Amino acid sequence: MSNAPKINPDQLWQDLMTMACLGATAQGGCDRLTLTEADSAARNLFRLWCEDAGFTVKVDAMGNMFARREGADPSLPPVLMGSHLDTQSPGGKFDGPLGVLAALEAARAIGRAGIATRRAIEVVNWTNEEGARFAPGLMGSGVFGGALPLETAHAARDRDGNSFGDQLKRIRYLGDEPVGGREIDSYVELHVEQGPELERTGTTIAVVSHSNYLVYITFECLGANGHTQATHFKTQRNALLASAKALVEIERIATELGSRAAVSQLDVWPNNRVNVPHRTTFSVMMVEPARETMLALRERITTALAQIGAESGVTFNIIADATREPVIFPEDMVTLIEDVSKDLGHSVMRLSANTGHDALSMGPVCPTALIFVPSRDGISHSDYEYTSPEHCAAGAEVLMHAVLRRANRT
Amino acid sequence: MSNAPKINPDQLWQDLMTMACLGATAQGGCDRLTLTEADSAARNLFRLWCEDAGFTVKVDAMGNMFARREGADPSLPPVLMGSHLDTQSPGGKFDGPLGVLAALEAARAIGRAGIATRRAIEVVNWTNEEGARFAPGLMGSGVFGGALPLETAHAARDRDGNSFGDQLKRIRYLGDEPVGGREIDSYVELHVEQGPELERTGTTIAVVSHSNYLVYITFECLGANGHTQATHFKTQRNALLASAKALVEIERIATELGSRAAVSQLDVWPNNRVNVPHRTTFSVMMVEPARETMLALRERITTALAQIGAESGVTFNIIADATREPVIFPEDMVTLIEDVSKDLGHSVMRLSANTGHDALSMGPVCPTALIFVPSRDGISHSDYEYTSPEHCAAGAEVLMHAVLRRANRT
């Protein structure tokens, strides 16, 4: 005997606000870097809530957590839904947690409605989506999806020299389960948009059709030490000044090509007032849909830096270079989200993804869908990230019904 | 019965190389920040050498060390000579140590020659000239000269939060002597030029006639957090990008005015790849002889930054602002160095000082002279700092004879 399942918007909002207490910042955001005390507490609480709901929680060797609601036919591959509980430093209350807690509430709602799904449903919390403490991001889902070897992930180190593997053990989330290697029916993820399009167009739901090229290049600039005041700046081989020129030029080139490139990280050595800097490192992040433009952007930035280097007596070297290729989500999964949204009376649009998401790791594994709900002012990775209770609940509804259709299909 | 005193060049060179072992860097320089283990070792060694030579070592409440060779009339104020044993990080073997160890060898040479000077001679090691760990620089001599209160100096903190006072106690160099407040006949300091003029003109000795305006302004740039990839860079309020524009503009303005301004330090928050930076701080160092040009430089930089701020949606605030006024050394002290140099057969020229020196702190206290010897390629605050044994010895000779004339004058 089953009823129509209903998301409880108050419960979802309360869960989000409760989770946001763990690692809360003074400005109303969250600082819950992966494998910290705050992340450990978030995991413990998530496990408790899942077990309270009657789900079985398993943890794999990457710390990925899977809360399973068994299906009528346990031999069929499960449908997964989830996201991540870790945040940037600082980050907000929604980027990550919404996808996990909406999935939890969706699974609970299915339970409250007394529905026995054909396939099992699993709520997932992926480890280290953000990559803020240990690079690269999408680490837990990346190993699950086969893009990253387990050993490489465990060997990653934070700025203090701690290894991912040791820290995972320290917070007691090095689980027994193997990472991936099992059949998954499909994966559906809800996330905040982290951009302004839904808000600008007054749309409630976006379904992601594909992701763009995401290119991360880390440059090192090598100059020469000297006395800041005693060396005339015209003869200084100042790695900081040359890097400043590089940053300005990178913005100019991206503007000219109508593309996106930004630098948000710069380290300077020795970084004191009276030593001319002999070294910097900085990372350029590029987001671009078209392969030709992406290649032109790379080429022109590299050429421009070589010229600045020659003029400034410094050298720019590439010390890390990673390209995330576009993922194209299957048309039937995109249509599924559109259909469910319309059936529920929500406006829906297609968008591309400019950022990394665990759904990109799952694309090669199984049919995958990525759902966005609006972010106020398009802001994320910020204390001021905000998605309204109504939009959170709408996203959870779409997630739930999409997963139900996948789990029950014959 | 006395002979003509002679510097032993081999002894001076050996002392320099021995001292350079303490905090030696892999590249052949020194990393001997004030009040570290390396600085503590350098002080212990200096004390040992002074006591071996028969001098009495006293330490004041700033850790300044005074090794006294008593004069025939102990009631007369002493002549001081010295510099500092601390270095930048990285620094070289000569910036600082040369002035202290040449003074030590000069005092020993006077002793070897059996000369009883009329006034006492004291060899000084000033604490924290560099200001690299605790700001401001010229700290020990600054308190001695009355420019800085003792309490302010003791309360200064390094980046790890350690206070100067605590660290001075920790290395056991919080001495009993009051800081300053006693009459000093005169002060003579030998230092490496840290610039290219002596080398360029083939001159052995420079005497500093005056110092230039030294202006240090620390700016803070405030933007707004956001997601690096999801926020289009045109709408980012990226404090790092705006600061890069500021650095390029500061160089342009200084070039236009024919003056000097350089930035060697920049800190970025939160400084990770996917958060738009919301804050930076950076310090501009200006060196300028003319008051009008210095004021124009300040004015134009401030105006340019306000404009960049308005265009970039960020704010630049001044959070520290210090100007070191020019010091004009007495003509008779300048002439003394010129006369001694010529008598010893060394070529000599006048220069201005573009950097801070303990002699600037002593200018207001007593008649002061500052002597320079050549730096290879004008390089300092670098592992590659180098002054030849011959130039070190020539500087020590000039120092010794200048001090002898001051100490013996009637």
PDB file of C-alpha atoms in Angstrom, chain A residues 88-90 159 194 214 216 225-230 232-234 236 238 240-241 244-245 247-248 251 254-255 259-268 270-275 277 283 285 287 354-355 380-382, chain B residues 88-90 159 194 214 216 225-230 232-234 236 238 240-241 244-245 247-248 251 254-255 259-268 270-275 277 283 285 287 354-355 380-382:
ATOM      1  CA  GLN A  88      35.673  25.211   0.244  1.00  0.00           C
ATOM      2  CA  SER A  89      37.445  27.410   2.783  1.00  0.00           C
ATOM      3  CA  PRO A  90      35.363  29.512   2.988  1.00  0.00           C
ATOM      4  CA  ARG A 159      50.086  22.099   2.407  1.00  0.00           C
ATOM      5  CA  GLN A 194      26.846  28.471  -8.911  1.00  0.00           C
ATOM      6  CA  LEU A 214      38.051  22.939 -17.679  1.00  0.00           C
ATOM      7  CA  TYR A 216      44.038  24.214 -14.955  1.00  0.00           C
ATOM      8  CA  ASN A 225      66.775  37.567  -5.421  1.00  0.00           C
ATOM      9  CA  GLY A 226      68.128  40.999  -4.605  1.00  0.00           C
ATOM     10  CA  HIS A 227      67.565  43.978  -2.329  1.00  0.00           C
ATOM     11  CA  THR A 228      64.230  45.644  -3.095  1.00  0.00           C
ATOM     12  CA  GLN A 229      65.459  49.168  -2.420  1.00  0.00           C
ATOM     13  CA  ALA A 230      69.069  48.851  -3.501  1.00  0.00           C
ATOM     14  CA  HIS A 232      66.780  49.609  -9.224  1.00  0.00           C
ATOM     15  CA  PHE A 233      63.483  48.134 -10.334  1.00  0.00           C
ATOM     16  CA  LYS A 234      64.561  48.426 -13.946  1.00  0.00           C
ATOM     17  CA  GLN A 236      65.331  43.737 -10.876  1.00  0.00           C
ATOM     18  CA  ASN A 238      61.250  40.561 -10.010  1.00  0.00           C
ATOM     19  CA  LEU A 240      56.202  39.091  -8.623  1.00  0.00           C
ATOM     20  CA  LEU A 241      56.087  42.095 -10.933  1.00  0.00           C
ATOM     21  CA  ALA A 244      51.422  40.721 -12.130  1.00  0.00           C
ATOM     22  CA  LYS A 245      51.960  41.570 -15.801  1.00  0.00           C
ATOM     23  CA  LEU A 247      47.798  38.129 -14.761  1.00  0.00           C
ATOM     24  CA  VAL A 248      46.752  41.356 -16.459  1.00  0.00           C
ATOM     25  CA  GLU A 251      42.596  38.658 -18.507  1.00  0.00           C
ATOM     26  CA  ALA A 254      40.527  35.890 -22.436  1.00  0.00           C
ATOM     27  CA  THR A 255      38.436  39.030 -23.028  1.00  0.00           C
ATOM     28  CA  SER A 259      36.447  33.168 -23.237  1.00  0.00           C
ATOM     29  CA  ARG A 260      37.107  32.758 -19.507  1.00  0.00           C
ATOM     30  CA  ALA A 261      40.403  32.561 -17.655  1.00  0.00           C
ATOM     31  CA  ALA A 262      41.089  33.644 -14.101  1.00  0.00           C
ATOM     32  CA  VAL A 263      43.856  33.431 -11.512  1.00  0.00           C
ATOM     33  CA  SER A 264      42.837  33.057  -7.881  1.00  0.00           C
ATOM     34  CA  GLN A 265      46.034  31.744  -6.304  1.00  0.00           C
ATOM     35  CA  LEU A 266      49.523  33.218  -6.212  1.00  0.00           C
ATOM     36  CA  ASP A 267      52.419  32.267  -3.961  1.00  0.00           C
ATOM     37  CA  VAL A 268      55.545  34.414  -3.671  1.00  0.00           C
ATOM     38  CA  PRO A 270      60.601  34.769  -0.168  1.00  0.00           C
ATOM     39  CA  ASN A 271      57.688  37.222   0.205  1.00  0.00           C
ATOM     40  CA  ASN A 272      59.281  39.786   2.449  1.00  0.00           C
ATOM     41  CA  ARG A 273      59.522  43.527   2.035  1.00  0.00           C
ATOM     42  CA  VAL A 274      63.185  43.927   1.173  1.00  0.00           C
ATOM     43  CA  ASN A 275      63.939  40.832  -0.937  1.00  0.00           C
ATOM     44  CA  PRO A 277      61.002  37.855  -5.206  1.00  0.00           C
ATOM     45  CA  SER A 283      47.253  28.696 -11.433  1.00  0.00           C
ATOM     46  CA  MET A 285      41.648  28.318 -14.556  1.00  0.00           C
ATOM     47  CA  VAL A 287      36.442  27.490 -18.843  1.00  0.00           C
ATOM     48  CA  ASN A 354      31.454  25.415 -15.979  1.00  0.00           C
ATOM     49  CA  THR A 355      32.672  23.713 -12.811  1.00  0.00           C
ATOM     50  CA  SER A 380      29.098  30.235  -4.467  1.00  0.00           C
ATOM     51  CA  HIS A 381      32.376  29.304  -2.790  1.00  0.00           C
ATOM     52  CA  SER A 382      31.467  32.143  -0.491  1.00  0.00           C
TER      53      SER A 382
ATOM     54  CA  GLN B  88      67.448  38.344   5.493  1.00  0.00           C
ATOM     55  CA  SER B  89      65.870  35.023   4.531  1.00  0.00           C
ATOM     56  CA  PRO B  90      67.695  34.365   2.301  1.00  0.00           C
ATOM     57  CA  ARG B 159      54.093  35.693  11.502  1.00  0.00           C
ATOM     58  CA  GLN B 194      74.157  46.843  -1.918  1.00  0.00           C
ATOM     59  CA  LEU B 214      62.421  55.584   2.313  1.00  0.00           C
ATOM     60  CA  TYR B 216      56.868  51.903   2.979  1.00  0.00           C
ATOM     61  CA  ASN B 225      34.626  35.751  -2.615  1.00  0.00           C
ATOM     62  CA  GLY B 226      33.048  33.664  -5.327  1.00  0.00           C
ATOM     63  CA  HIS B 227      33.613  30.594  -7.485  1.00  0.00           C
ATOM     64  CA  THR B 228      36.550  31.125  -9.837  1.00  0.00           C
ATOM     65  CA  GLN B 229      35.038  29.163 -12.701  1.00  0.00           C
ATOM     66  CA  ALA B 230      31.357  29.860 -12.148  1.00  0.00           C
ATOM     67  CA  HIS B 232      32.554  35.197 -15.071  1.00  0.00           C
ATOM     68  CA  PHE B 233      35.790  37.121 -14.579  1.00  0.00           C
ATOM     69  CA  LYS B 234      34.115  40.291 -15.829  1.00  0.00           C
ATOM     70  CA  GLN B 236      34.405  38.922 -10.357  1.00  0.00           C
ATOM     71  CA  ASN B 238      38.926  39.673  -7.797  1.00  0.00           C
ATOM     72  CA  LEU B 240      44.287  39.493  -6.830  1.00  0.00           C
ATOM     73  CA  LEU B 241      43.649  40.639 -10.386  1.00  0.00           C
ATOM     74  CA  ALA B 244      48.186  42.772 -10.260  1.00  0.00           C
ATOM     75  CA  LYS B 245      46.938  45.847 -12.129  1.00  0.00           C
ATOM     76  CA  LEU B 247      51.596  46.544  -9.282  1.00  0.00           C
ATOM     77  CA  VAL B 248      51.946  47.148 -13.013  1.00  0.00           C
ATOM     78  CA  GLU B 251      55.990  50.467 -11.841  1.00  0.00           C
ATOM     79  CA  ALA B 254      57.677  55.318 -10.858  1.00  0.00           C
ATOM     80  CA  THR B 255      59.266  55.051 -14.320  1.00  0.00           C
ATOM     81  CA  SER B 259      61.860  57.475  -9.267  1.00  0.00           C
ATOM     82  CA  ARG B 260      61.866  54.063  -7.587  1.00  0.00           C
ATOM     83  CA  ALA B 261      58.979  52.005  -6.262  1.00  0.00           C
ATOM     84  CA  ALA B 262      58.774  48.243  -6.036  1.00  0.00           C
ATOM     85  CA  VAL B 263      56.534  45.580  -4.538  1.00  0.00           C
ATOM     86  CA  SER B 264      58.185  42.440  -3.191  1.00  0.00           C
ATOM     87  CA  GLN B 265      55.473  41.042  -0.937  1.00  0.00           C
ATOM     88  CA  LEU B 266      51.908  40.025  -1.685  1.00  0.00           C
ATOM     89  CA  ASP B 267      49.555  37.915   0.405  1.00  0.00           C
ATOM     90  CA  VAL B 268      46.301  36.542  -0.996  1.00  0.00           C
ATOM     91  CA  PRO B 270      41.894  32.548   0.643  1.00  0.00           C
ATOM     92  CA  ASN B 271      44.518  31.696  -2.017  1.00  0.00           C
ATOM     93  CA  ASN B 272      43.035  28.554  -3.431  1.00  0.00           C
ATOM     94  CA  ARG B 273      42.254  27.643  -7.015  1.00  0.00           C
ATOM     95  CA  VAL B 274      38.491  27.868  -7.055  1.00  0.00           C
ATOM     96  CA  ASN B 275      37.766  30.795  -4.700  1.00  0.00           C
ATOM     97  CA  PRO B 277      40.300  36.143  -3.780  1.00  0.00           C
ATOM     98  CA  SER B 283      53.780  46.707   0.490  1.00  0.00           C
ATOM     99  CA  MET B 285      58.787  50.410  -1.098  1.00  0.00           C
ATOM    100  CA  VAL B 287      63.276  55.299  -2.571  1.00  0.00           C
ATOM    101  CA  ASN B 354      68.850  53.923  -0.539  1.00  0.00           C
ATOM    102  CA  THR B 355      68.389  51.400   2.249  1.00  0.00           C
ATOM    103  CA  SER B 380      72.516  41.831  -1.794  1.00  0.00           C
ATOM    104  CA  HIS B 381      69.690  40.186   0.174  1.00  0.00           C
ATOM    105  CA  SER B 382      70.623  37.185  -1.909  1.00  0.00           C
TER     106      SER B 382
END
